[in-house]
Coordinates of C-alpha atoms in Angstrom, one line a residue:
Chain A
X252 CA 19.0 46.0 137.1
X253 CA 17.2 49.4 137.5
X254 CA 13.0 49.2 138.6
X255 CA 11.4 49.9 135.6
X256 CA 9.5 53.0 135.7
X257 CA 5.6 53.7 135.1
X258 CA 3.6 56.5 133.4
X259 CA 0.5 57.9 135.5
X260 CA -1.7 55.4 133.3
X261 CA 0.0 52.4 134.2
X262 CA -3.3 51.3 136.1
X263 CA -5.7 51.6 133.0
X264 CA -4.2 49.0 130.6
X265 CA -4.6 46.4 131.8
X266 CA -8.5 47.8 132.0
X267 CA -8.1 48.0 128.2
X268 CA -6.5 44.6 127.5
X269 CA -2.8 46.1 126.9
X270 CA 0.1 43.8 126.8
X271 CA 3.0 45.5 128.7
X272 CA 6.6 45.3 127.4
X273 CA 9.7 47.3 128.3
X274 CA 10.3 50.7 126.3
X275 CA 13.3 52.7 126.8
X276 CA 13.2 51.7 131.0
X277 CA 9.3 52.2 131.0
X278 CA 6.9 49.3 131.2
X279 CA 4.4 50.6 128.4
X280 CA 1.8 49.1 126.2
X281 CA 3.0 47.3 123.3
X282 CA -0.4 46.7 122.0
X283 CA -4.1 46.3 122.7
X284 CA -6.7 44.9 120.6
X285 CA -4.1 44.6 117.7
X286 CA -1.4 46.1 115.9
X287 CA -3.1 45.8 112.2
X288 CA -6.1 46.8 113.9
X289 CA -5.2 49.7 116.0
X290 CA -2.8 51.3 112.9
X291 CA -6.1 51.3 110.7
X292 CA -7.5 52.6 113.1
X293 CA -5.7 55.7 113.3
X294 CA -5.3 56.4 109.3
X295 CA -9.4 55.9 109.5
X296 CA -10.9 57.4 113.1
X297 CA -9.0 58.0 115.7
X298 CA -6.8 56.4 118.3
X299 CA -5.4 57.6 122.1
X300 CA -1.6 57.5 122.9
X301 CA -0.3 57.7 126.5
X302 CA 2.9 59.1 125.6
X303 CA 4.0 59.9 129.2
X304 CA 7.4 59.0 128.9
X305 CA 8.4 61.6 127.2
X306 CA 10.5 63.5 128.8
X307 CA 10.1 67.2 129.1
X308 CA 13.0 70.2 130.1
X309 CA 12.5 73.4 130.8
X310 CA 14.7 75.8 130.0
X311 CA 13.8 79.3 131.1
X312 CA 15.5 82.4 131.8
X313 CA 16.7 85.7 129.4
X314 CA 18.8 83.6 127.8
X315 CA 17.0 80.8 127.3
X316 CA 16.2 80.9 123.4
X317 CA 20.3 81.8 123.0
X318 CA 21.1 78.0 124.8
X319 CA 18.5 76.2 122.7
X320 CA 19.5 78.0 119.3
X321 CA 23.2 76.6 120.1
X322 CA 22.4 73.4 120.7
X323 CA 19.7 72.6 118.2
X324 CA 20.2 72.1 114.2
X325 CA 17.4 73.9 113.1
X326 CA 16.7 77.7 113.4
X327 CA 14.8 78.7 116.5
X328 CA 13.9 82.5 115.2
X329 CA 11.7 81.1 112.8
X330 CA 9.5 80.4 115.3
X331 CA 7.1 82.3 118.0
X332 CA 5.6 82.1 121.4
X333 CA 2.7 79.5 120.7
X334 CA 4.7 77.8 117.7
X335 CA 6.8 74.7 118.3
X336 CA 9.6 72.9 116.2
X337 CA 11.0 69.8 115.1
X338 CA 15.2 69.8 115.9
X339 CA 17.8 67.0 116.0
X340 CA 20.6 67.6 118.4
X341 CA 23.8 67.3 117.3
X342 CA 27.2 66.3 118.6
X343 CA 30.3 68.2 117.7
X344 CA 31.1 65.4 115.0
X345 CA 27.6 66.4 113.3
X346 CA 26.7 63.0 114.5
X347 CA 22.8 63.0 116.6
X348 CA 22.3 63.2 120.6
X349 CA 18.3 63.2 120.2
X350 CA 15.7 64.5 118.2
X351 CA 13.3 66.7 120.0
X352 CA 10.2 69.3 119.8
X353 CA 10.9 73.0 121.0
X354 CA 7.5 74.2 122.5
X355 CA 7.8 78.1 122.6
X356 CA 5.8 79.6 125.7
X357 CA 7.6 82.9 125.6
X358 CA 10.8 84.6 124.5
X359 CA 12.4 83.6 127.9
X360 CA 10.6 80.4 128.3
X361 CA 11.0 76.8 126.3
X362 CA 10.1 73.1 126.7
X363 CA 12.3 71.0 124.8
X364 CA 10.6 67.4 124.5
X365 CA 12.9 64.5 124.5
X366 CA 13.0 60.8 123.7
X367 CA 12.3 59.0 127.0
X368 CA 15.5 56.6 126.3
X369 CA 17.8 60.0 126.1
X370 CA 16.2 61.5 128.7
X371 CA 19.3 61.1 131.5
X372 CA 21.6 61.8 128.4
X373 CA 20.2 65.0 127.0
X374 CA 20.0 66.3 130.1
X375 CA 23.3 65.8 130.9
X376 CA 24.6 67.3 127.4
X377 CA 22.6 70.6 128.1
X378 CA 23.8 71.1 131.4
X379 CA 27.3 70.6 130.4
X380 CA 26.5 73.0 127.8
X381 CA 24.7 75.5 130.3
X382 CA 26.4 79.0 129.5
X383 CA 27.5 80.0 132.9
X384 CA 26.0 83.5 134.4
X385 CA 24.0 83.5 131.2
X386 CA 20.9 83.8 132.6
X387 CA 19.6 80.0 131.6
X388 CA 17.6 77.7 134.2
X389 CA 16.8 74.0 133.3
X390 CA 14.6 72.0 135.1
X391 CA 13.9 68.0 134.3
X392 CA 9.6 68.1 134.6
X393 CA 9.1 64.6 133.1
X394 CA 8.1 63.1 136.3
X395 CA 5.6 65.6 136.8
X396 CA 4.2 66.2 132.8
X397 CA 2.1 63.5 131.3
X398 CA 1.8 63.4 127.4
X399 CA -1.5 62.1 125.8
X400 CA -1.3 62.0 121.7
X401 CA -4.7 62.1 119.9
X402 CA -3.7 61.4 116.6
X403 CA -6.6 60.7 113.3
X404 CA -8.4 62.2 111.1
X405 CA -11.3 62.1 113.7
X406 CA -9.1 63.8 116.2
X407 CA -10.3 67.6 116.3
X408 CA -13.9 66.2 116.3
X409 CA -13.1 64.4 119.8
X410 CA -10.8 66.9 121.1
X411 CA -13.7 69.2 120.6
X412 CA -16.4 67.8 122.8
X413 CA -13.7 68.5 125.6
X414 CA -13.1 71.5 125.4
X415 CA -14.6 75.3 124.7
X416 CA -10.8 76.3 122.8
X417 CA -11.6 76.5 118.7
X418 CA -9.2 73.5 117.8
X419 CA -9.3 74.6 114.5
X420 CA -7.6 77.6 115.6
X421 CA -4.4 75.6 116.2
X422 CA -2.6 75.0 113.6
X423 CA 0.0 72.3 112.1
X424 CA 3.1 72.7 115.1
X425 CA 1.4 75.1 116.5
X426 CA -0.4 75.2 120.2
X427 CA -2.4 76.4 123.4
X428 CA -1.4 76.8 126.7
X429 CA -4.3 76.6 129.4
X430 CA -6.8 74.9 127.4
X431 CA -9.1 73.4 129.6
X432 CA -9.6 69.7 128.4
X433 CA -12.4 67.9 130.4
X434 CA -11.6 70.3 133.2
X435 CA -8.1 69.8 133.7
X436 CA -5.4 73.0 132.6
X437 CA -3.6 71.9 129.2
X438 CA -1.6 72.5 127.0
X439 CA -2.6 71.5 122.8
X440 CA -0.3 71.2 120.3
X441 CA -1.0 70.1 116.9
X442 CA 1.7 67.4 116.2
X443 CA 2.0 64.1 116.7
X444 CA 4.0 60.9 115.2
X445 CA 1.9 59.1 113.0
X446 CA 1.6 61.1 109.8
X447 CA -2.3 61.4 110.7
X448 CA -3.3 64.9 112.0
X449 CA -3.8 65.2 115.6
X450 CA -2.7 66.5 118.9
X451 CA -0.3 65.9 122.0
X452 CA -1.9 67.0 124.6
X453 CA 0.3 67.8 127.5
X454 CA -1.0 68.0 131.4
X455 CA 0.1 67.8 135.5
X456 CA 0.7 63.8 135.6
X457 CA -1.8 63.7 138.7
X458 CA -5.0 64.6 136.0
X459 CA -3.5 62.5 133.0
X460 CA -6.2 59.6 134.2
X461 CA -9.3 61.8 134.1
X462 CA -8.1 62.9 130.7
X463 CA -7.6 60.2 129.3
X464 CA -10.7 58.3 130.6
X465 CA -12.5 61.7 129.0
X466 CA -11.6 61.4 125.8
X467 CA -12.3 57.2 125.5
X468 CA -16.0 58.0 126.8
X469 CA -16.4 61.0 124.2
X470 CA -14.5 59.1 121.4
X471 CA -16.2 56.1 122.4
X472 CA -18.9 57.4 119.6
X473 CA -16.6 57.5 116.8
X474 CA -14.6 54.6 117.3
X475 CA -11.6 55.9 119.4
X476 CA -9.5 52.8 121.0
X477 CA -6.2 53.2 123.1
X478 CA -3.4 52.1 121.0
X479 CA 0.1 50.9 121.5
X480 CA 3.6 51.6 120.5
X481 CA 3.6 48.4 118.2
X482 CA 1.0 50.5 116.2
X483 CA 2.5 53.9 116.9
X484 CA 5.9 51.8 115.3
X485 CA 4.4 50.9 112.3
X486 CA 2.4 54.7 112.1
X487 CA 5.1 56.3 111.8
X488 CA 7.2 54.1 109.5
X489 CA 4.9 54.5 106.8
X490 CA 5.3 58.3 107.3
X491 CA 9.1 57.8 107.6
X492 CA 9.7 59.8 110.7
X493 CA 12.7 59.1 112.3
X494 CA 13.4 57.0 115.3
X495 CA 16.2 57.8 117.5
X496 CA 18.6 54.8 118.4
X497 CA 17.2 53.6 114.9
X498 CA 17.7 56.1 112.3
X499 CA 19.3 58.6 114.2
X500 CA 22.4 57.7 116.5
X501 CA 25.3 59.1 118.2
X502 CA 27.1 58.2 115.0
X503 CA 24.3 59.0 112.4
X504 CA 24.1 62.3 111.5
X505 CA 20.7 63.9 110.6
X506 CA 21.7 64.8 107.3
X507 CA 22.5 61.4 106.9
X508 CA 19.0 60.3 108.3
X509 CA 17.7 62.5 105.6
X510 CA 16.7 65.3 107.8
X511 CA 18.6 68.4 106.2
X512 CA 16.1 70.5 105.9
X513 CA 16.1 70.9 109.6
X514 CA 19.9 71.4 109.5
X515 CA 20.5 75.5 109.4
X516 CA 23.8 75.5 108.2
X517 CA 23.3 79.2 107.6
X518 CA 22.5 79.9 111.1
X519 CA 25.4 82.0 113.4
X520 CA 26.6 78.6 115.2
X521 CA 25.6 75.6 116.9
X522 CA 27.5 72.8 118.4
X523 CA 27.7 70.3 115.2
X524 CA 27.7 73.1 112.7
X525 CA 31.1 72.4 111.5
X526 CA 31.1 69.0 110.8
X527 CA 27.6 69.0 109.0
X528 CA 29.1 72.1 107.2
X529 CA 31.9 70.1 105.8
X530 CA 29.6 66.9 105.2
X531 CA 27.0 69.0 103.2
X532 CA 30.3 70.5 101.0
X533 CA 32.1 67.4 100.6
X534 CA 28.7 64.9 100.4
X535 CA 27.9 62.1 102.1
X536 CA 29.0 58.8 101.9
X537 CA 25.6 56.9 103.0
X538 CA 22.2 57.8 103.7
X539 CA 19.2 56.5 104.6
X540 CA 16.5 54.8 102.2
X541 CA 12.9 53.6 102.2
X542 CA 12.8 49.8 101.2
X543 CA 10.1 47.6 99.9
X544 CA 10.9 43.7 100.0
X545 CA 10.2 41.4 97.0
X546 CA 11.2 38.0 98.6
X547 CA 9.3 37.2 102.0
X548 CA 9.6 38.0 105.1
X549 CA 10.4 41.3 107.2
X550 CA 13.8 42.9 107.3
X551 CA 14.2 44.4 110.7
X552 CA 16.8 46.7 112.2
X553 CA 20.0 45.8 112.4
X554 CA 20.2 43.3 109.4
X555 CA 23.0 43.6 106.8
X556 CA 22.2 45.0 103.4
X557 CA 24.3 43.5 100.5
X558 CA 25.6 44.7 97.1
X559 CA 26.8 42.6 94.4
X560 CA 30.6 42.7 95.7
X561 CA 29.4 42.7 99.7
X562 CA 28.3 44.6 102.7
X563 CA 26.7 48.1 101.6
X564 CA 24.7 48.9 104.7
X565 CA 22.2 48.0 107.7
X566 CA 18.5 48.4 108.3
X567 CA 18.1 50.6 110.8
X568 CA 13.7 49.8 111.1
X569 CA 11.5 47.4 109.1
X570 CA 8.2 46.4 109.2
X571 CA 5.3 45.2 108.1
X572 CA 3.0 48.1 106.3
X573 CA -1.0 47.4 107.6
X574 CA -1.5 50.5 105.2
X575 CA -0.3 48.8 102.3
X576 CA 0.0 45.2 103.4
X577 CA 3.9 45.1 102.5
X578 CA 7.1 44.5 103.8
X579 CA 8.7 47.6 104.2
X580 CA 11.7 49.4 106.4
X581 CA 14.3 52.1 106.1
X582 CA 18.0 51.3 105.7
X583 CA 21.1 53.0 105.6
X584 CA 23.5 52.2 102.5
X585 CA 26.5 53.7 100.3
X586 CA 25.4 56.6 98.0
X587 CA 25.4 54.5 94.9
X588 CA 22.4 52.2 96.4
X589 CA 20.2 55.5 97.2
X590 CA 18.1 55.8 93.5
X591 CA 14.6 54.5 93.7
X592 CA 14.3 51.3 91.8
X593 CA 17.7 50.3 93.0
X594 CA 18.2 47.2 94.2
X595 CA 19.8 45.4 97.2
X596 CA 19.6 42.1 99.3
X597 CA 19.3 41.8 102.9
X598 CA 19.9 38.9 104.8
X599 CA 16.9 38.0 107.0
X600 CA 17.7 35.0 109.3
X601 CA 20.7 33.7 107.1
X602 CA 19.1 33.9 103.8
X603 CA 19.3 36.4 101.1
X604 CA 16.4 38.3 100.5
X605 CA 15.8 40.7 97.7
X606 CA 14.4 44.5 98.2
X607 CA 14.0 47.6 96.2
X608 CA 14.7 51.3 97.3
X609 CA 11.3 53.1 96.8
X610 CA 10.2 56.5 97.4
X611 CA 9.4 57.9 100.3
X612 CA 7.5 58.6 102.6
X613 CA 6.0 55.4 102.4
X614 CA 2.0 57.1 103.4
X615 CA 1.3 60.4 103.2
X616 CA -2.0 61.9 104.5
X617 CA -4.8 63.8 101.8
X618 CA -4.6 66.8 102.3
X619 CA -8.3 67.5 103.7
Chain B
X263 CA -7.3 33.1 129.1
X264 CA -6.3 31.2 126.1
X265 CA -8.2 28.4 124.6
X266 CA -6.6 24.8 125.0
X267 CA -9.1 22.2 123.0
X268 CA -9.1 18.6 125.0
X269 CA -8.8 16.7 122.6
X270 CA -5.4 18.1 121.2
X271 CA -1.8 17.3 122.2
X272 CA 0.9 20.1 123.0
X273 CA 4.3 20.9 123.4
X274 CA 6.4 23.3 125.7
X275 CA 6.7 25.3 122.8
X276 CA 3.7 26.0 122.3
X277 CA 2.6 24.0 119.2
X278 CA -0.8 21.6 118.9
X279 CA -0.6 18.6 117.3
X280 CA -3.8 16.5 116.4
X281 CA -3.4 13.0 115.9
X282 CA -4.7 11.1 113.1
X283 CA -3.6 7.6 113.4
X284 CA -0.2 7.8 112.4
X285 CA -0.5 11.0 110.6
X286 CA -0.9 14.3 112.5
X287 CA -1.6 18.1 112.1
X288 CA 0.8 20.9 113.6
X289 CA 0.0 24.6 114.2
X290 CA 0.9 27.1 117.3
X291 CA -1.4 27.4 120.0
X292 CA -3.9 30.1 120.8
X293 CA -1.6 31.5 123.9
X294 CA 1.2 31.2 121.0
X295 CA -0.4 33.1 118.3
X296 CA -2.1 35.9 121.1
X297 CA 1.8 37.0 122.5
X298 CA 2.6 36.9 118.8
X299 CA 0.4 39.6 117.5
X300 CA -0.7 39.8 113.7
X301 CA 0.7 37.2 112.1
X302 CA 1.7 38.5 108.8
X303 CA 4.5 35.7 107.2
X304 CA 4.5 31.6 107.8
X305 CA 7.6 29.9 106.4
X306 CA 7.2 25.9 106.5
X307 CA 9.0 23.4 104.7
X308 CA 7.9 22.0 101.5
X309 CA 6.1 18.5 100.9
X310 CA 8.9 15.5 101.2
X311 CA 11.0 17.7 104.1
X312 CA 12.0 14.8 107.0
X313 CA 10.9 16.9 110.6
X314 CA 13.0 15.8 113.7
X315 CA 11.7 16.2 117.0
X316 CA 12.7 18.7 119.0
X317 CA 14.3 20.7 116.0
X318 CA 12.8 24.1 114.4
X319 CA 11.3 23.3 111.1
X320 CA 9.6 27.0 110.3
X321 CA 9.5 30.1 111.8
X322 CA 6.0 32.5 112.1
X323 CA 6.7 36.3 111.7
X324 CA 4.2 39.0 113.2
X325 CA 4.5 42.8 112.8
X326 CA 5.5 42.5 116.6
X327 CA 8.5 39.7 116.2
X328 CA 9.2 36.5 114.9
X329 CA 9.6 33.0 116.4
X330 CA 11.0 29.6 115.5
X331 CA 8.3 26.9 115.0
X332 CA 9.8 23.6 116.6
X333 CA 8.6 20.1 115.6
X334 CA 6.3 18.7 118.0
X335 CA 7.4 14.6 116.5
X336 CA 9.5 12.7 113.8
X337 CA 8.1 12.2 110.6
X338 CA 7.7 13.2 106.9
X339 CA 5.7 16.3 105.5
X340 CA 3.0 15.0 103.4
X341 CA 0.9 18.3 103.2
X342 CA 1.6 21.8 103.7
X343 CA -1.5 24.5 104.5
X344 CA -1.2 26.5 100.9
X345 CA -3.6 29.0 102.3
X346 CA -1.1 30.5 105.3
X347 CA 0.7 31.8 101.5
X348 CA -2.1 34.1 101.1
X349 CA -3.9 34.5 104.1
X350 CA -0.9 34.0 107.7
X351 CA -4.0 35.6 109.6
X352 CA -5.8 32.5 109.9
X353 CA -3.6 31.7 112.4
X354 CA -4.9 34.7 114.6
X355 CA -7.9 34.0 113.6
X356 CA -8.9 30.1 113.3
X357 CA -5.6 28.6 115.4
X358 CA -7.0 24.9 115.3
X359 CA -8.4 25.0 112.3
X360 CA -7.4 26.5 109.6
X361 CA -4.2 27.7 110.4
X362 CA -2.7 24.6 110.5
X363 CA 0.6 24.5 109.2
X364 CA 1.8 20.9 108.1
X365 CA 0.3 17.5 107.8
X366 CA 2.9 14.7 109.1
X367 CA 3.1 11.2 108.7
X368 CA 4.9 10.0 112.0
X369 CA 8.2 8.0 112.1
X370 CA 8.5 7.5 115.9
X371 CA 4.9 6.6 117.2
X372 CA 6.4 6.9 120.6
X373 CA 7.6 10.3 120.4
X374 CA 3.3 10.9 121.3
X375 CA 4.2 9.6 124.5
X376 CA 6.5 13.3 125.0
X377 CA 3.6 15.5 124.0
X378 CA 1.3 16.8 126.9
X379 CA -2.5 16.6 126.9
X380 CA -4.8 19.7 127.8
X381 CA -4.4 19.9 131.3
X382 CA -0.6 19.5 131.2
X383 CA -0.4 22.1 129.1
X384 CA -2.9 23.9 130.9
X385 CA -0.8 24.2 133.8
X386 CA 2.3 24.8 131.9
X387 CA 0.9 27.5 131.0
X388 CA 0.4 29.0 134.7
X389 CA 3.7 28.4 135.5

């Protein structure tokens, strides 16, 4: 049994009432006042994120953007220094090693943000993908980068008492480097997981505590509350964004998890690009669906989905929706289940339940 | 620190029962219902259903997880809370009150004697 590891904050939840669970080898808040209360919270004010496990490589050098455009699915020349993007990393049997965020500094510099439970794995898989004399340098920085998300539609108004940067400068997956943020050197990105708008704000792990405790006491005004991963969960469920070793597997392929668009089969090569090639020509067998129950109860991932004649498919997350006050959750089935208005039982705890395949994303945002 | 009412009986479980003469009210406890989270589904038997000590007879589902419910006594079900249906947040929000969760009429008057008082439980919760 490995020590579980901590994020810079570790010493303010329990300031702010958190109850502490294991995440992916971290010991991180599950929730604070509330997961009903803190999701509302973030589709109506704001709420803080500490994010820190994250992991973040850097991968520098001349041929830096080469490396990253052969391992990632989507097409890094569409973006530019100051830009980042959205990328699933396949395997060479188009199934998914991680799904991560390219931060463009420069043409020869890169960040590529990983899931904290992959971050020993992806790792690994770039290095052993490392051209040699290539000019490519990776370094591991998690331990040394803390991650705050801001995330709400009150979230630039915070951000803004902090700092003299014009926020509404930054666009959607777009950022800042050396934005000072309550005094400490940043880095702003407007992303985030929670279908709200919002930023991740990124900063040396030593100053992460005088951030954060600088944005509660300037958000205090207009409601801001730290807020767990239960909520952060259920956020981003509704906006059906894609959680690795739940949508998106070794075995699951992104196209699969419904995430073509940010498959480039067009582009030169990647590792992957053959077997998502010949998926996308000779189609695919399952996919992934949004779900709304009809009977009780919540179907969670990992339950079996059945068809008239038997096993179709597993859930791979379900919930309950504090948005819409339903039972909802994502599930992978054959192609013939996939139509909205479809539908399918699931066995929750030994009984049958009934669901329907709905449209997704569950919540989408007004555009302001 | 979670509330434990005196004058209530508890299980290692975590369920309250309030006695009634022979008849007693069964919910989950206030240290329960807080490691729960939002409480968003209650599924108890109907009225009629035979409970046996020791033995699940429900299970309460949060957004967080879901947990069995386990009969704190022997007995018959002679009311169910109708308003859990509607409103499963009452057990957040009124835990021995409202959110209740079955009326039973005891078969074993002796199975009392198992259940622990406040201060047992108290300290069973400190272990």
């Amino acid at each position: 049994m490995t020590e579980l590891r901590r994020t810079p904050l570790f010493s303010l939840y329990k300031k702010y009432g958190a109850q502490v669970v294991d995440f992916a080898g971290y010991e991180m808040p599950v929730q604070f006042s509330g997961i009903v209360a803190e999701h509302k919270l973030v589709r109506e004010k704001a709420g803080l994120f500490d994010v820190s496990h994250m992991g973040e490589i850097e991968v520098t050098g001349p041929g830096a953007g080469a490396f990253i455009q052969k391992i990632i699915t989507n097409d890094l020349i569409k973006i530019l220094p100051g830009q980042a993007q959205y990328s699933p990393i396949a395997n060479d049997k188009g199934g998914t090693v991680d799904d991560v965020l390219v931060y463009c500094l420069n043409e020869d510099e890169y960040w590529v943000v990983v899931n904290a439970a992959n971050r020993e794995k992806d790792w690994e898989w770039m290095v052993s993908h490392q051209p040699e004399n290539a000019g490519v340098t990776l370094r591991d920085r998690s331990d040394e980068i803390a991650q705050l998300a801001l995330q709400g539609p009150l979230a630039e108004t915070i951000l803004q008492k902090l700092t003299t940067v014009d926020l509404s400068q930054i666009r959607y997956y777009s950022f800042q480097t050396n934005v000072n943020v309550a005094g400490v050197t940043s880095l702003v990105s407007r992303t985030g997981y929670t279908g709200e708008d919002g930023f991740e704000i990124y900063m040396d792990a030593s100053q992460a505590m005088s951030v954060f405790e600088a944005l509660m006491e300037k958000g205090a005004l207009f409601g801001l509350e730290p807020i767990g991963l239960g909520a952060r969960d259920t956020l981003r469920l509704e906006a059906r964004l894609p959680l690795y070793g739940h949508e998106l597997l070794d075995d699951i392929s992104p196209l699969e998890a419904g995430l073509g668009i940010f498959v480039k089969t067009a582009k030169f090569d990647f590792i992957g690009k053959d077997a998502l090639l010949s998926q996308k020509e000779n189609g695919l067998r399952r996919k992934i669906v949004g779900f709304e129950m009809k009977d009780r109860g919540i179907a969670r991932g990992g339950f079996q989905v059945f068809g008239p004649d038997g096993p179709i498919g597993f859930v791979t997350s379900g919930t309950f929706s504090p948005t819409f006050n339903k039972s909802i959750g994502l599930a992978m089935v054959e192609l013939s289940y996939t139509e909205v208005g479809t539908e399918f039982d699931i066995e929750i705890r030994g009984k049958k339940a009934r669901a329907v395949v709905v449209k997704t994303p569950f919540y989408k945002r007004a555009k302001a | 620190m979670s509330q434990v009412p005196a004058n209530l009986k508890y299980t290692k479980e975590h369920e309250w029962v309030r006695l009634d003469g022979n008849r007693a009210y069964v919910g989950i406890t206030d240290f329960a219902q807080h490691e729960l989270g939002d409480i968003v589904f209650v599924e108890i038997p109907e009225v009629g259903a035979e409970l046996i000590a020791g033995e699940t007879f429900g299970t309460v589902e949060s957004v967080k997880t879901v947990s069995d419910l386990y009969a704190p006594l022997s007995g018959k079900v002679i009311e169910v809370n109708q308003s859990l249906i509607d409103h499963p947040e009452l057990v957040n929000t009124a835990t021995y009150s409202e959110g209740w969760m079955v009326l039973v009429e005891m078969s074993a008057a002796e199975d009392v004697n198992d259940l622990m008082d406040a201060d047992a439980y108290t300290s069973h919760l400190g272990e």
